[in-house]
Coordinates of C-alpha atoms and ligand atoms in Angstrom, one line a residue:
M141 CA 8.1 1.2 5.0
C142 CA 9.1 1.9 8.6
G143 CA 6.6 0.8 11.3
I144 CA 5.9 2.1 14.8
V145 CA 4.4 0.4 17.8
G146 CA 4.0 1.8 21.3
Y147 CA 2.4 0.4 24.5
F148 CA 1.5 1.6 27.9
G149 CA -0.8 -0.6 30.1
K150 CA -0.7 -3.5 32.5
R151 CA 0.8 -6.2 30.4
K152 CA 4.4 -7.2 29.5
A153 CA 5.4 -4.5 27.0
S154 CA 8.2 -6.3 25.3
D155 CA 5.8 -9.1 24.2
I156 CA 3.2 -6.7 22.8
L157 CA 5.8 -4.6 21.1
V158 CA 7.6 -7.5 19.3
D159 CA 4.3 -9.1 18.3
G160 CA 3.2 -5.7 17.0
L161 CA 6.4 -5.4 15.0
R162 CA 5.8 -8.9 13.6
R163 CA 2.4 -7.7 12.3
L164 CA 4.1 -4.8 10.6
E165 CA 6.7 -6.9 8.9
Y166 CA 4.8 -6.9 5.7
R167 CA 5.4 -3.2 5.3
G168 CA 9.1 -3.9 4.5
Y169 CA 12.0 -3.3 6.8
D170 CA 15.6 -4.2 7.3
S171 CA 16.2 -3.7 11.0
A172 CA 14.1 -3.5 14.1
G173 CA 14.2 -2.7 17.8
I174 CA 12.4 -2.0 21.0
A175 CA 12.9 0.2 24.1
C176 CA 11.2 -0.5 27.4
L177 CA 11.1 1.7 30.5
F178 CA 11.0 0.2 34.0
D179 CA 12.0 1.3 37.5
G180 CA 13.3 4.7 36.2
R181 CA 15.5 3.2 33.5
I182 CA 15.3 2.5 29.8
D183 CA 16.7 -0.5 28.0
V184 CA 17.0 -0.9 24.3
V185 CA 17.4 -4.0 22.1
K186 CA 18.0 -3.6 18.3
N187 CA 18.8 -6.0 15.5
P188 CA 19.6 -5.7 11.8
G189 CA 17.5 -8.4 10.1
K190 CA 14.3 -10.2 10.9
I191 CA 11.9 -9.8 13.8
K192 CA 12.3 -13.5 14.8
D193 CA 15.9 -12.7 15.5
L194 CA 14.9 -9.6 17.5
R195 CA 12.5 -11.8 19.5
L196 CA 15.4 -14.2 20.3
K197 CA 17.6 -11.4 21.4
V198 CA 14.8 -9.9 23.6
D199 CA 14.0 -13.3 25.1
S200 CA 17.6 -14.1 25.9
A201 CA 18.3 -10.7 27.4
A202 CA 18.8 -10.9 31.2
S203 CA 17.5 -7.4 31.6
P204 CA 14.7 -7.1 34.3
I205 CA 13.6 -3.9 32.4
L206 CA 12.6 -6.0 29.4
K207 CA 10.9 -8.6 31.6
E208 CA 9.0 -6.3 33.9
S209 CA 8.2 -3.2 31.9
I210 CA 4.6 -2.2 31.0
Q211 CA 5.7 0.7 28.8
G212 CA 7.7 0.8 25.7
I213 CA 8.2 1.7 22.0
G214 CA 9.2 -0.4 19.0
H215 CA 10.2 0.2 15.3
T216 CA 10.9 -1.5 12.1
R217 CA 13.3 0.5 9.9
W218 CA 13.5 0.6 6.1
A219 CA 16.8 2.2 5.6
T220 CA 17.0 5.7 4.1
H221 CA 19.8 7.6 5.9
G222 CA 22.6 5.1 6.5
P223 CA 22.8 1.3 6.1
P224 CA 20.6 -1.2 8.1
N225 CA 22.8 -1.8 11.1
E226 CA 22.3 -1.9 14.9
V227 CA 23.4 1.8 15.4
N228 CA 21.0 3.1 12.8
A229 CA 18.1 1.0 13.9
H230 CA 15.4 2.6 16.1
P231 CA 14.6 3.3 19.0
H232 CA 17.2 6.0 19.2
L233 CA 18.5 7.3 22.5
D234 CA 19.8 10.8 23.2
A235 CA 23.4 11.1 24.4
S236 CA 22.4 10.9 28.0
G237 CA 20.4 7.7 27.5
H238 CA 17.4 9.2 29.3
F239 CA 15.2 9.7 26.2
A240 CA 14.1 7.1 23.6
M241 CA 12.2 7.7 20.4
V242 CA 10.9 6.0 17.3
H243 CA 10.4 8.0 14.2
N244 CA 8.8 7.5 10.8
G245 CA 9.3 10.1 8.1
I246 CA 12.2 12.3 7.1
I247 CA 13.8 15.3 9.0
E248 CA 14.8 17.4 6.0
N249 CA 16.9 19.9 8.0
Y250 CA 18.7 17.3 10.1
K251 CA 22.2 18.4 9.0
D252 CA 21.6 21.9 10.3
I253 CA 20.2 20.5 13.6
R254 CA 23.1 18.1 13.9
S255 CA 25.7 20.9 13.5
G256 CA 23.7 23.1 15.9
L257 CA 23.8 20.2 18.5
A258 CA 27.5 19.6 17.8
K259 CA 28.2 23.3 18.8
E260 CA 26.5 22.5 22.1
G261 CA 28.8 19.5 22.5
I262 CA 26.1 16.9 21.6
E263 CA 27.4 14.4 19.1
C264 CA 25.1 12.0 17.1
I265 CA 26.3 8.5 16.8
S266 CA 24.2 7.2 13.9
D267 CA 23.9 8.1 10.3
T268 CA 20.2 8.8 10.7
D269 CA 18.1 11.9 10.5
S270 CA 15.9 10.5 13.2
E271 CA 18.6 10.5 15.9
T272 CA 18.9 14.3 15.6
L273 CA 15.3 14.7 16.7
V274 CA 15.6 12.7 19.9
Q275 CA 18.8 14.6 20.7
L276 CA 17.0 17.9 20.1
I277 CA 14.1 16.8 22.3
A278 CA 16.5 16.0 25.1
F279 CA 18.2 19.4 24.5
C280 CA 14.9 21.2 24.8
Y281 CA 13.8 19.3 27.9
K282 CA 13.2 21.5 31.0
G283 CA 11.2 19.1 33.1
N284 CA 8.2 18.4 30.9
L285 CA 8.4 16.0 27.9
E286 CA 5.5 17.4 25.9
D287 CA 6.9 20.9 26.1
A288 CA 10.3 19.6 24.9
V289 CA 8.6 17.6 22.0
S290 CA 6.6 20.6 21.1
E291 CA 9.6 22.9 21.0
A292 CA 11.7 20.4 19.0
L293 CA 9.0 19.7 16.5
Q294 CA 8.6 23.4 15.8
R295 CA 12.3 23.6 14.9
I296 CA 12.4 20.8 12.4
K297 CA 11.3 20.6 8.7
G298 CA 10.0 17.4 7.3
T299 CA 7.6 14.6 8.1
Y300 CA 7.2 12.6 11.3
G301 CA 5.2 10.1 13.2
I302 CA 7.0 9.8 16.6
V303 CA 6.6 8.2 20.0
V304 CA 8.9 9.4 22.7
M305 CA 9.5 8.5 26.4
T306 CA 11.9 9.5 29.1
D307 CA 12.9 7.9 32.3
H308 CA 12.6 11.3 34.0
E309 CA 8.8 10.9 33.6
P310 CA 7.9 7.2 33.7
G311 CA 4.4 6.3 32.6
K312 CA 4.3 9.0 29.9
L313 CA 4.4 8.5 26.2
V314 CA 4.3 11.5 23.8
V315 CA 3.1 10.8 20.3
A316 CA 3.0 13.2 17.4
R317 CA 2.3 13.2 13.7
C318 CA 2.9 15.2 10.5
G319 CA 2.7 13.3 7.2
S320 CA 3.3 9.9 8.7
P321 CA 0.2 8.0 10.0
I322 CA -0.3 7.3 13.6
V323 CA -3.3 5.4 15.1
I324 CA -3.9 5.2 18.9
G325 CA -5.8 2.1 20.1
I326 CA -7.7 2.4 23.3
G327 CA -8.0 -0.8 25.1
R328 CA -9.1 -1.8 28.6
N329 CA -6.5 -0.3 31.0
E330 CA -4.1 0.1 28.1
T331 CA -3.1 2.3 25.2
L332 CA -1.5 1.0 22.0
I333 CA 0.1 3.1 19.4
A334 CA 1.0 2.1 15.8
S335 CA 1.7 3.4 12.4
D336 CA -0.8 0.9 11.0
A337 CA -3.9 -0.5 12.5
S338 CA -2.9 -4.1 11.7
A339 CA -0.4 -4.0 14.7
I340 CA -3.1 -3.3 17.2
I341 CA -6.3 -4.9 16.0
P342 CA -5.8 -8.1 18.0
H343 CA -6.0 -5.9 21.2
T344 CA -8.7 -3.3 20.5
R345 CA -11.1 -2.0 17.9
D346 CA -11.4 1.5 19.3
A347 CA -9.0 3.9 17.7
I348 CA -8.1 7.5 17.3
Y349 CA -6.4 8.5 14.1
L350 CA -4.1 11.5 14.7
E351 CA -4.2 14.3 12.1
D352 CA -1.1 16.2 10.9
F353 CA 0.4 18.4 13.7
D354 CA -1.5 16.5 16.5
M355 CA 0.3 15.6 19.6
A356 CA -1.0 13.1 22.1
V357 CA 0.2 12.8 25.7
I358 CA -0.5 9.4 27.2
T359 CA -0.2 9.0 31.0
P360 CA -1.8 6.7 33.6
D361 CA -4.6 9.2 34.0
G362 CA -5.6 9.0 30.3
M363 CA -4.8 10.7 27.1
E364 CA -4.8 14.4 26.0
I365 CA -4.6 15.5 22.4
C366 CA -3.5 19.0 21.4
S367 CA -1.7 20.5 18.4
V368 CA 2.1 20.5 18.3
D369 CA 1.9 24.2 19.2
R370 CA -0.3 23.3 22.2
A371 CA -3.8 24.4 21.0
P372 CA -6.5 22.0 22.2
V373 CA -8.0 19.7 19.6
S374 CA -10.6 17.0 19.8
R375 CA -10.5 13.7 17.9
E376 CA -13.2 11.1 17.6
V377 CA -12.8 7.5 18.6
T378 CA -13.7 5.3 15.6
A379 CA -14.3 1.6 15.4
M380 CA -11.7 -0.3 13.3
D381 CA -13.7 -2.8 11.2
W382 CA -11.0 -5.2 10.3
D383 CA -11.0 -8.7 11.5
A384 CA -7.8 -9.8 13.3
A385 CA -8.0 -13.2 11.5
A386 CA -7.9 -11.4 8.2
A387 CA -4.4 -10.3 9.0
E388 CA -3.2 -13.9 9.6
K389 CA -2.0 -16.4 6.9
G390 CA -4.2 -19.2 8.1
E391 CA -3.7 -22.4 6.1
Y392 CA -1.9 -20.6 3.2
K393 CA 1.8 -20.7 2.7
H394 CA 2.0 -17.0 1.9
F395 CA -0.3 -13.9 2.4
M396 CA -0.1 -13.4 -1.3
L397 CA -1.6 -16.8 -2.0
K398 CA -4.3 -16.3 0.6
E399 CA -5.1 -12.9 -0.8
M400 CA -5.3 -14.1 -4.4
F401 CA -7.8 -16.8 -3.3
E402 CA -9.7 -14.2 -1.3
Q403 CA -10.5 -12.3 -4.5
P404 CA -14.0 -13.7 -5.2
Q405 CA -15.0 -12.6 -1.7
S406 CA -13.2 -9.3 -1.7
I407 CA -14.7 -8.3 -5.0
R408 CA -18.1 -9.4 -3.6
N409 CA -17.5 -7.0 -0.7
A410 CA -16.4 -4.2 -3.0
I411 CA -19.5 -4.4 -5.2
R412 CA -22.1 -5.3 -2.5
G413 CA -25.0 -2.9 -2.4
R414 CA -23.4 -0.7 -5.1
L415 CA -25.2 -2.0 -8.2
D416 CA -28.7 -0.9 -9.2
Y417 CA -29.9 -3.4 -11.8
E418 CA -33.2 -1.8 -12.4
M419 CA -31.7 1.6 -13.2
G420 CA -28.6 0.0 -14.8
T421 CA -26.2 2.1 -12.7
A422 CA -23.9 2.0 -9.7
V423 CA -24.7 3.6 -6.4
L424 CA -21.5 4.9 -4.9
S425 CA -22.7 7.0 -2.0
G426 CA -19.2 8.3 -1.3
L427 CA -19.3 10.0 -4.7
D428 CA -21.9 12.3 -3.5
F429 CA -22.4 14.5 -6.5
S430 CA -25.8 14.5 -8.2
A431 CA -26.5 13.2 -11.7
R432 CA -26.6 16.8 -12.7
D433 CA -23.2 17.6 -11.2
A434 CA -21.8 14.4 -12.7
A435 CA -22.9 15.5 -16.1
Q436 CA -20.8 18.7 -15.6
I437 CA -17.6 16.7 -15.2
N438 CA -15.5 17.4 -18.3
R439 CA -12.5 15.3 -17.5
V440 CA -11.5 12.6 -15.1
L441 CA -7.8 12.6 -14.0
V442 CA -6.7 9.5 -12.2
V443 CA -3.6 9.6 -10.1
G444 CA -1.8 6.8 -8.3
C445 CA 1.4 4.8 -8.2
G446 CA 2.4 1.3 -9.3
T447 CA -0.3 -1.3 -9.2
S448 CA -2.9 1.4 -8.3
M449 CA -1.9 3.4 -11.3
H450 CA -2.5 0.3 -13.5
A451 CA -6.0 -0.1 -12.0
G452 CA -6.5 3.6 -12.9
M453 CA -5.5 2.9 -16.5
V454 CA -8.3 0.3 -16.8
G455 CA -10.6 2.9 -15.3
E456 CA -9.4 5.5 -17.9
Y457 CA -10.3 3.2 -20.8
A458 CA -13.7 2.3 -19.3
I459 CA -14.6 6.0 -18.5
E460 CA -13.8 7.1 -22.0
E461 CA -15.4 4.2 -23.7
M462 CA -18.6 3.9 -21.7
A463 CA -19.2 7.5 -20.5
G464 CA -17.6 9.4 -23.3
V465 CA -15.8 11.5 -20.8
N466 CA -12.2 12.5 -21.4
A467 CA -10.1 10.5 -18.9
E468 CA -6.4 10.5 -18.3
V469 CA -4.1 8.6 -15.9
E470 CA -0.9 10.1 -14.5
Q471 CA 1.8 8.9 -12.2
A472 CA 1.1 10.8 -9.0
A473 CA 4.8 11.6 -8.6
E474 CA 4.8 13.4 -12.0
F475 CA 1.4 15.1 -11.4
R476 CA 2.5 16.8 -8.2
Y477 CA 5.4 18.6 -9.7
R478 CA 4.6 19.4 -13.3
N479 CA 2.0 22.1 -12.6
P480 CA -0.9 20.3 -14.3
L481 CA -3.7 22.3 -15.9
I482 CA -6.8 21.6 -13.7
T483 CA -10.2 23.2 -13.9
P484 CA -13.2 23.1 -11.5
S485 CA -14.9 20.7 -14.0
D486 CA -12.2 18.1 -13.5
L487 CA -12.7 15.2 -11.3
V488 CA -9.4 14.0 -9.8
V489 CA -9.5 10.4 -8.6
A490 CA -6.7 9.3 -6.3
I491 CA -6.2 5.5 -6.1
S492 CA -4.3 4.0 -3.2
Q493 CA -4.6 0.8 -1.4
S494 CA -2.8 2.1 1.7
G495 CA -4.2 5.6 1.4
E496 CA -0.7 6.8 2.6
T497 CA 1.4 6.9 -0.5
A498 CA 3.4 10.2 -0.3
D499 CA 3.2 11.0 -4.0
T500 CA -0.5 10.2 -4.3
L501 CA -1.3 12.3 -1.2
A502 CA 0.7 15.2 -2.6
A503 CA -1.2 14.9 -5.9
V504 CA -4.5 15.1 -3.9
R505 CA -3.3 18.2 -2.2
E506 CA -2.2 19.8 -5.5
A507 CA -5.6 19.0 -7.1
K508 CA -7.5 20.4 -4.2
Q509 CA -5.4 23.5 -4.3
K510 CA -6.3 24.0 -7.9
G511 CA -10.0 23.7 -7.3
A512 CA -10.8 20.3 -8.8
L513 CA -13.4 17.9 -7.4
V514 CA -11.3 15.2 -5.7
A515 CA -12.2 11.7 -4.8
G516 CA -10.3 8.9 -3.2
L517 CA -10.4 5.1 -3.9
C518 CA -8.7 3.7 -0.8
N519 CA -8.7 0.4 1.0
V520 CA -7.4 1.4 4.4
V521 CA -10.3 3.0 6.3
G522 CA -9.4 6.3 8.0
S523 CA -6.1 6.6 5.9
T524 CA -4.8 10.0 5.2
I525 CA -5.9 10.1 1.5
A526 CA -9.4 8.8 2.5
R527 CA -9.7 11.6 5.0
E528 CA -8.2 14.4 3.0
T529 CA -10.3 13.7 -0.1
G530 CA -13.4 13.5 2.1
R531 CA -15.3 12.0 -0.9
G532 CA -14.7 8.6 -2.4
V533 CA -15.2 4.9 -2.3
Y534 CA -13.7 2.4 0.0
L535 CA -12.5 -0.9 -1.6
H536 CA -13.5 -3.2 1.3
A537 CA -10.8 -5.6 0.2
G538 CA -9.8 -6.3 3.8
P539 CA -6.2 -6.0 5.0
E540 CA -3.7 -6.6 2.2
I541 CA -0.5 -7.9 3.9
G542 CA 1.5 -9.4 0.9
V543 CA 3.7 -6.6 -0.4
A544 CA 2.6 -7.5 -4.0
S545 CA -0.8 -6.0 -4.4
T546 CA -3.4 -8.5 -5.7
K547 CA -6.9 -8.3 -4.1
A548 CA -6.6 -4.5 -3.8
F549 CA -6.0 -4.3 -7.6
T550 CA -9.0 -6.3 -8.5
C551 CA -11.2 -4.4 -6.1
Q552 CA -9.8 -1.1 -7.5
V553 CA -10.7 -2.2 -11.0
S554 CA -14.2 -3.3 -9.9
V555 CA -14.8 0.1 -8.3
M556 CA -13.4 2.0 -11.3
L557 CA -15.8 0.0 -13.5
M558 CA -18.7 1.0 -11.3
M559 CA -17.6 4.6 -11.4
A560 CA -17.4 4.4 -15.2
L561 CA -21.0 2.9 -15.2
K562 CA -22.2 5.7 -12.9
L563 CA -20.8 8.4 -15.2
A564 CA -21.9 6.6 -18.3
R565 CA -25.5 6.5 -17.1
T566 CA -25.6 10.2 -16.5
R567 CA -24.6 10.6 -20.2
R568 CA -24.9 8.5 -23.2
M569 CA -25.4 4.9 -22.0
P570 CA -29.0 3.5 -22.3
G571 CA -30.5 1.8 -19.3
H572 CA -30.5 -1.7 -20.8
E573 CA -26.8 -1.5 -21.5
G574 CA -26.2 -0.3 -18.0
T575 CA -28.1 -3.2 -16.6
E576 CA -26.2 -5.6 -18.8
F577 CA -22.8 -4.2 -17.6
A578 CA -24.0 -4.2 -14.0
R579 CA -24.8 -7.9 -14.4
W580 CA -21.2 -8.6 -15.7
I581 CA -19.8 -6.8 -12.7
Q582 CA -22.0 -8.9 -10.4
R583 CA -20.5 -12.0 -12.1
L584 CA -16.9 -11.0 -11.4
P585 CA -16.5 -13.2 -8.3
E586 CA -17.5 -16.3 -10.2
L587 CA -15.3 -15.4 -13.2
V588 CA -12.3 -15.1 -10.8
E589 CA -13.2 -18.5 -9.2
E590 CA -13.0 -20.1 -12.7
V591 CA -9.4 -18.8 -13.0
L592 CA -8.5 -19.9 -9.4
K593 CA -9.6 -23.4 -10.3
Q594 CA -6.7 -23.5 -12.8
N595 CA -4.1 -22.9 -10.1
D596 CA -2.4 -26.3 -10.6
A597 CA -2.3 -25.9 -14.4
I598 CA -0.8 -22.4 -14.1
K599 CA 1.7 -23.7 -11.5
A600 CA 2.8 -26.4 -14.1
I601 CA 3.4 -23.7 -16.7
A602 CA 5.2 -21.5 -14.1
Q603 CA 7.6 -24.3 -13.3
K604 CA 8.6 -24.7 -17.0
Y605 CA 9.7 -21.0 -17.0
A606 CA 11.0 -20.6 -13.5
K607 CA 14.6 -20.3 -14.6
C608 CA 14.1 -17.5 -17.1
E609 CA 15.8 -14.2 -16.3
H610 CA 13.7 -12.0 -18.6
A611 CA 10.1 -12.0 -19.6
F612 CA 7.7 -9.8 -21.7
F613 CA 4.0 -9.3 -21.3
I614 CA 2.1 -7.9 -24.2
G615 CA -1.5 -6.7 -24.6
R616 CA -3.7 -4.2 -26.3
G617 CA -6.6 -2.0 -25.3
Y618 CA -7.9 -3.0 -21.9
L619 CA -5.2 -5.7 -21.7
F620 CA -2.3 -3.2 -22.0
P621 CA -2.6 -2.2 -18.3
V622 CA -3.0 -5.8 -17.5
A623 CA 0.2 -6.6 -19.3
L624 CA 1.9 -3.9 -17.2
E625 CA 0.5 -5.3 -14.0
G626 CA 1.5 -8.9 -14.9
A627 CA 5.0 -7.8 -15.5
L628 CA 5.1 -5.8 -12.2
K629 CA 3.9 -8.8 -10.3
L630 CA 6.5 -11.0 -11.8
K631 CA 9.4 -8.7 -11.3
E632 CA 8.7 -7.7 -7.7
I633 CA 8.3 -11.1 -6.2
S634 CA 10.5 -13.3 -8.4
Y635 CA 13.3 -10.8 -9.4
V636 CA 12.8 -11.9 -13.0
H637 CA 13.4 -8.9 -15.2
A638 CA 9.9 -8.5 -16.7
E639 CA 8.5 -5.8 -18.9
G640 CA 5.0 -5.0 -19.9
Y641 CA 4.5 -3.5 -23.3
H642 CA 1.7 -2.5 -25.6
A643 CA 1.9 -5.3 -28.2
A644 CA 2.4 -2.9 -31.0
E645 CA 5.4 -1.3 -29.2
L646 CA 7.4 -4.5 -29.2
K647 CA 8.7 -3.9 -32.8
H648 CA 9.9 -0.4 -31.8
G649 CA 12.8 -1.8 -29.8
P650 CA 12.2 -4.4 -27.2
I651 CA 11.9 -7.2 -29.8
A652 CA 15.7 -7.0 -30.0
L653 CA 15.9 -8.6 -26.6
L654 CA 14.0 -11.8 -27.5
Q655 CA 15.8 -15.1 -27.2
E656 CA 15.0 -18.7 -26.8
D657 CA 14.9 -18.3 -23.0
T658 CA 12.8 -15.1 -22.9
P659 CA 9.1 -16.1 -22.6
V660 CA 6.5 -13.7 -23.9
I661 CA 3.1 -13.7 -22.2
A662 CA 0.7 -12.7 -24.9
L663 CA -2.8 -11.6 -23.8
L664 CA -4.9 -12.8 -26.7
N665 CA -8.4 -12.7 -25.1
N666 CA -11.3 -11.4 -27.0
V667 CA -10.7 -7.6 -27.0
P668 CA -10.6 -5.4 -30.1
G669 CA -7.3 -5.8 -31.9
K670 CA -6.8 -9.4 -30.6
E671 CA -5.8 -10.6 -34.1
K672 CA -3.1 -8.0 -34.2
T673 CA -1.7 -9.1 -30.8
Q674 CA -1.8 -12.6 -32.2
G675 CA 0.4 -11.4 -35.1
N676 CA 2.8 -9.8 -32.6
A677 CA 3.0 -13.0 -30.7
E678 CA 3.8 -14.9 -34.0
E679 CA 6.6 -12.4 -34.5
C680 CA 8.0 -13.3 -31.1
K681 CA 7.8 -17.0 -31.9
A682 CA 9.7 -16.4 -35.2
R683 CA 12.5 -15.0 -33.0
K684 CA 12.4 -18.3 -31.0
A685 CA 10.9 -16.8 -27.9
P686 CA 8.5 -19.2 -26.2
V687 CA 4.9 -17.8 -26.0
I688 CA 2.4 -18.3 -23.3
A689 CA -0.9 -17.4 -24.8
V690 CA -3.8 -16.2 -22.6
V691 CA -7.1 -16.7 -24.5
S692 CA -10.8 -16.5 -23.9
A693 CA -12.8 -19.7 -23.3
G694 CA -14.3 -20.9 -26.6
D695 CA -11.4 -19.3 -28.5
E696 CA -8.7 -21.8 -27.7
G697 CA -7.7 -21.8 -31.4
A698 CA -6.1 -18.4 -30.8
A699 CA -3.4 -20.2 -28.9
E700 CA -2.5 -22.5 -31.8
G701 CA 1.2 -22.7 -32.5
F702 CA 2.1 -21.2 -29.2
D703 CA 4.0 -23.1 -26.4
D704 CA 1.5 -22.9 -23.5
V705 CA -2.0 -21.7 -23.0
I706 CA -4.1 -20.3 -20.1
V707 CA -7.8 -20.1 -20.7
V708 CA -9.9 -17.4 -19.0
P709 CA -13.6 -17.0 -19.1
D710 CA -15.0 -15.2 -22.1
C711 CA -16.4 -11.8 -21.1
P712 CA -16.5 -8.2 -22.3
P713 CA -13.1 -6.4 -22.7
A714 CA -13.4 -4.2 -19.6
I715 CA -14.5 -7.2 -17.5
T716 CA -11.9 -9.6 -18.8
T717 CA -9.2 -7.4 -17.2
I718 CA -10.0 -9.0 -13.8
P719 CA -9.9 -12.7 -14.5
T720 CA -6.9 -12.2 -16.8
V721 CA -4.9 -10.4 -14.1
V722 CA -5.7 -13.2 -11.6
A723 CA -4.1 -15.7 -14.0
L724 CA -1.0 -13.5 -14.2
Q725 CA -0.9 -13.1 -10.4
L726 CA -0.9 -16.9 -10.1
L727 CA 1.8 -17.3 -12.8
A728 CA 4.0 -14.7 -11.0
Y729 CA 3.4 -16.4 -7.6
H730 CA 4.4 -19.9 -8.8
I731 CA 7.5 -18.7 -10.7
A732 CA 8.6 -16.9 -7.5
A733 CA 7.8 -19.9 -5.4
A734 CA 9.8 -22.2 -7.7
R735 CA 12.7 -19.8 -7.5
G736 CA 12.5 -20.0 -3.7
C737 CA 11.8 -16.3 -3.3
E738 CA 10.6 -14.6 -0.1
I739 CA 7.2 -13.9 -1.6
D740 CA 5.5 -11.8 1.0
Q741 CA 8.4 -9.5 1.7
P742 CA 10.4 -9.1 -1.5
R743 CA 13.9 -7.5 -1.1
N744 CA 14.0 -3.7 -1.1
L745 CA 10.2 -3.3 -1.2
A746 CA 7.9 -1.6 1.2
K747 CA 4.1 -2.1 1.4
S748 CA 3.4 1.5 1.7
V749 CA 5.7 4.2 0.3
T750 CA 5.4 7.1 2.6
V751 CA 8.4 9.1 1.4
E752 CA 9.2 10.4 -2.1
Ligands
F6R897 C1 2.9 -3.5 -6.3 C2 2.4 -2.5 -5.3 C3 2.8 -1.1 -5.5 C4 1.7 -0.2 -5.0 C5 2.2 1.3 -4.9 C6 1.0 2.2 -4.5 O1 2.4 -4.8 -6.1 O2 1.8 -2.9 -4.4 O3 3.1 -0.8 -6.8 O4 0.6 -0.3 -5.8 O5 3.2 1.4 -4.1 O6 0.6 1.9 -3.2 P1 -0.8 2.3 -2.7 O7 -1.8 1.6 -3.5 O8 -0.9 1.9 -1.3 O9 -0.9 3.8 -2.9

C-alpha cells in the first residue's frame, strides 16, 4: 500500500527520496511525489503513475530547491479517498504552503475536521483524508512543529504514519506513528525514514522501529523520541539483517521469478537449526512454551489473510493429523469481528509475511484481549505483528518484493509443519516417526529444486493455455489449500479468472461453468482420496474441459487420458504441498508472462494491506 520515505542529512535529498520510492514500488501504488526544503522554501513534485515518470519530472525541474536540498519527504499513494491524480498525491501542503506532510493510514474523522477547518476559512483542495491533517497541523502551529503535530494528532481518530516539515523550522522533521509502520534509519551524518526497511537498507543497517503513539523529532542535533502526548520514551537501535542485494532483481526478469528460484535457499534458512533428528522434533525457540505447556494446548486457531491463510490451512491439516490437536483456520478479517470463543488453552497463530496486515493485527489484539496464548509467524523482522505477539517464529525468507507471495508461502508451510511436529511429539507421535518427518522437512529444498528444473516444460504448458479467461484448480486433503493458492497466484498476476475448489465441490455448482477453453488443473498427487479427484478430473474431461494433471513421480499413469501433465517428486501428503505449489507458481508466472502482464506489480494490488 502507500509508502513513505524521508531524509535529512548531507546528500542530495531528491535523489535519495526518489530511489527510496522506487524500492517501495512493490508495495503497490498509483501516484507518487516528493517535497524538498531548501533556503527556507518548500517545493513539491507529484505525479500520477510510475516512479520513473516522477524521476523524469524531478530531473527536468529547474527548481534549485530540488537540486540543492538535503531535507525532504516522499510518498507512494495507493488511492483510497479520491482518484489517483496529482492533487490527491502526497506530499500534501497546507493552504499557506509552509507545511508539507506525507501520511499512511486513514483519518476516520476527516470530514468533521474538514468542516471545522472550513469554518476557520481553511479550504482543502484534495479529496483525501490526509490533507486535512496537514491543514490541522498548520492551524495548530504556534512556533514549534512538534507541539503542533502533537496537538493535531490528539484531535484525530484513525491510523497514521506521518512525516512533516515546515519552512518555518528548516532542518527539522517530525515523524509519528499509530497503526502504520515507521522505521528510522540512522546513518553517518544522516537520518532516513521509511514505512518499510527495504527503502533504507542500502544506506544503513541501524534502525529504530517506532511504536504506536511514538513521535520522533529529527534535527541537526540528533533525534528525540517521545509519545504523541509528549511523555519521554526510549527505543532501542536494532540491526536490520536484510541484505540490500536481496531486494534487487539481479539477472531475473521479475522479482517473482527470482523469489520462486530462491525457494530452496529460503526454505533452508527457515528450517536451519530448527530440527532435532535425534529426538524427532522441531526446536522453535520463539515458541517458548515447555513440552508440559504445549501438552495443555487444546486448540490451535490460525488466522491470516490470502496466501498466508492458505499456508495456515496446510498447518491446520498437519496439526490435527500429526498432533491430534483440534486446529482451525479463520480469515483474520472475520475473526476480529465475530466475537470468537477463545479460552486460555487456545493457541492463536497469526501468519503474516509483512507482519503489518491490518486484519491479522486486529485478530492478534482480539486474541490477546481474550486471554489466548498468541504466536506470530512473520517474515519481516521487527514488524508490528512480530512485536505485538512477542512469541513466534520468523520465516527467514528474506525480502519478498514481488506482490504475489511465493517464497514466503513455502517458508510459512515449512514452519507450520515444524510447529505440527513439535506439538505432535508432545503428544501421540513416537520418536521414530518424528525423526522420519523431520528428515522429509530437511529434504524440502531438494524437492523444490526438482520442480524448478521443470521450468521450461511448465512454461510450454503455460503457453498452450495463456489465452484462457477462466481456470479451475481442484484438490483434496492437503492439496485443497494448494488448489486455492494455485488459483490465487494465477488470478492475481495474469487476471485470468481462476477458482480453487475442493475436488468434491465441483459437482455442487462450478461444473456448470466448464467449457472447451476452461482448463482444470487437477492435483492428483499421492494423497488420500487421489482416485476420487481423478474421477472428478474425468468428469471435467467429459465436459470437454482440458485437464492439466499434477501427479507424483512414479505414478504418471494417474495422468492418463488428460491433456498435460506436471510431475512432482513423490513424498508424504503434508510435504507434497510445497513442491506442488511451486509447480503452480511457475504455471501462473508463465501464463502471466505470455499475456504480457506486469507481474511484480499487478493492477489494484498492494503488497501489504494495512487498512481494512
Ligand atoms: C497473495 C498475497 C496476499 C497476502 C495477504 C496477506 O500473493 O501476497 O494474499 O498473502 O495480503 O499478507 P501478509 O502475509 O503480509 O499478512
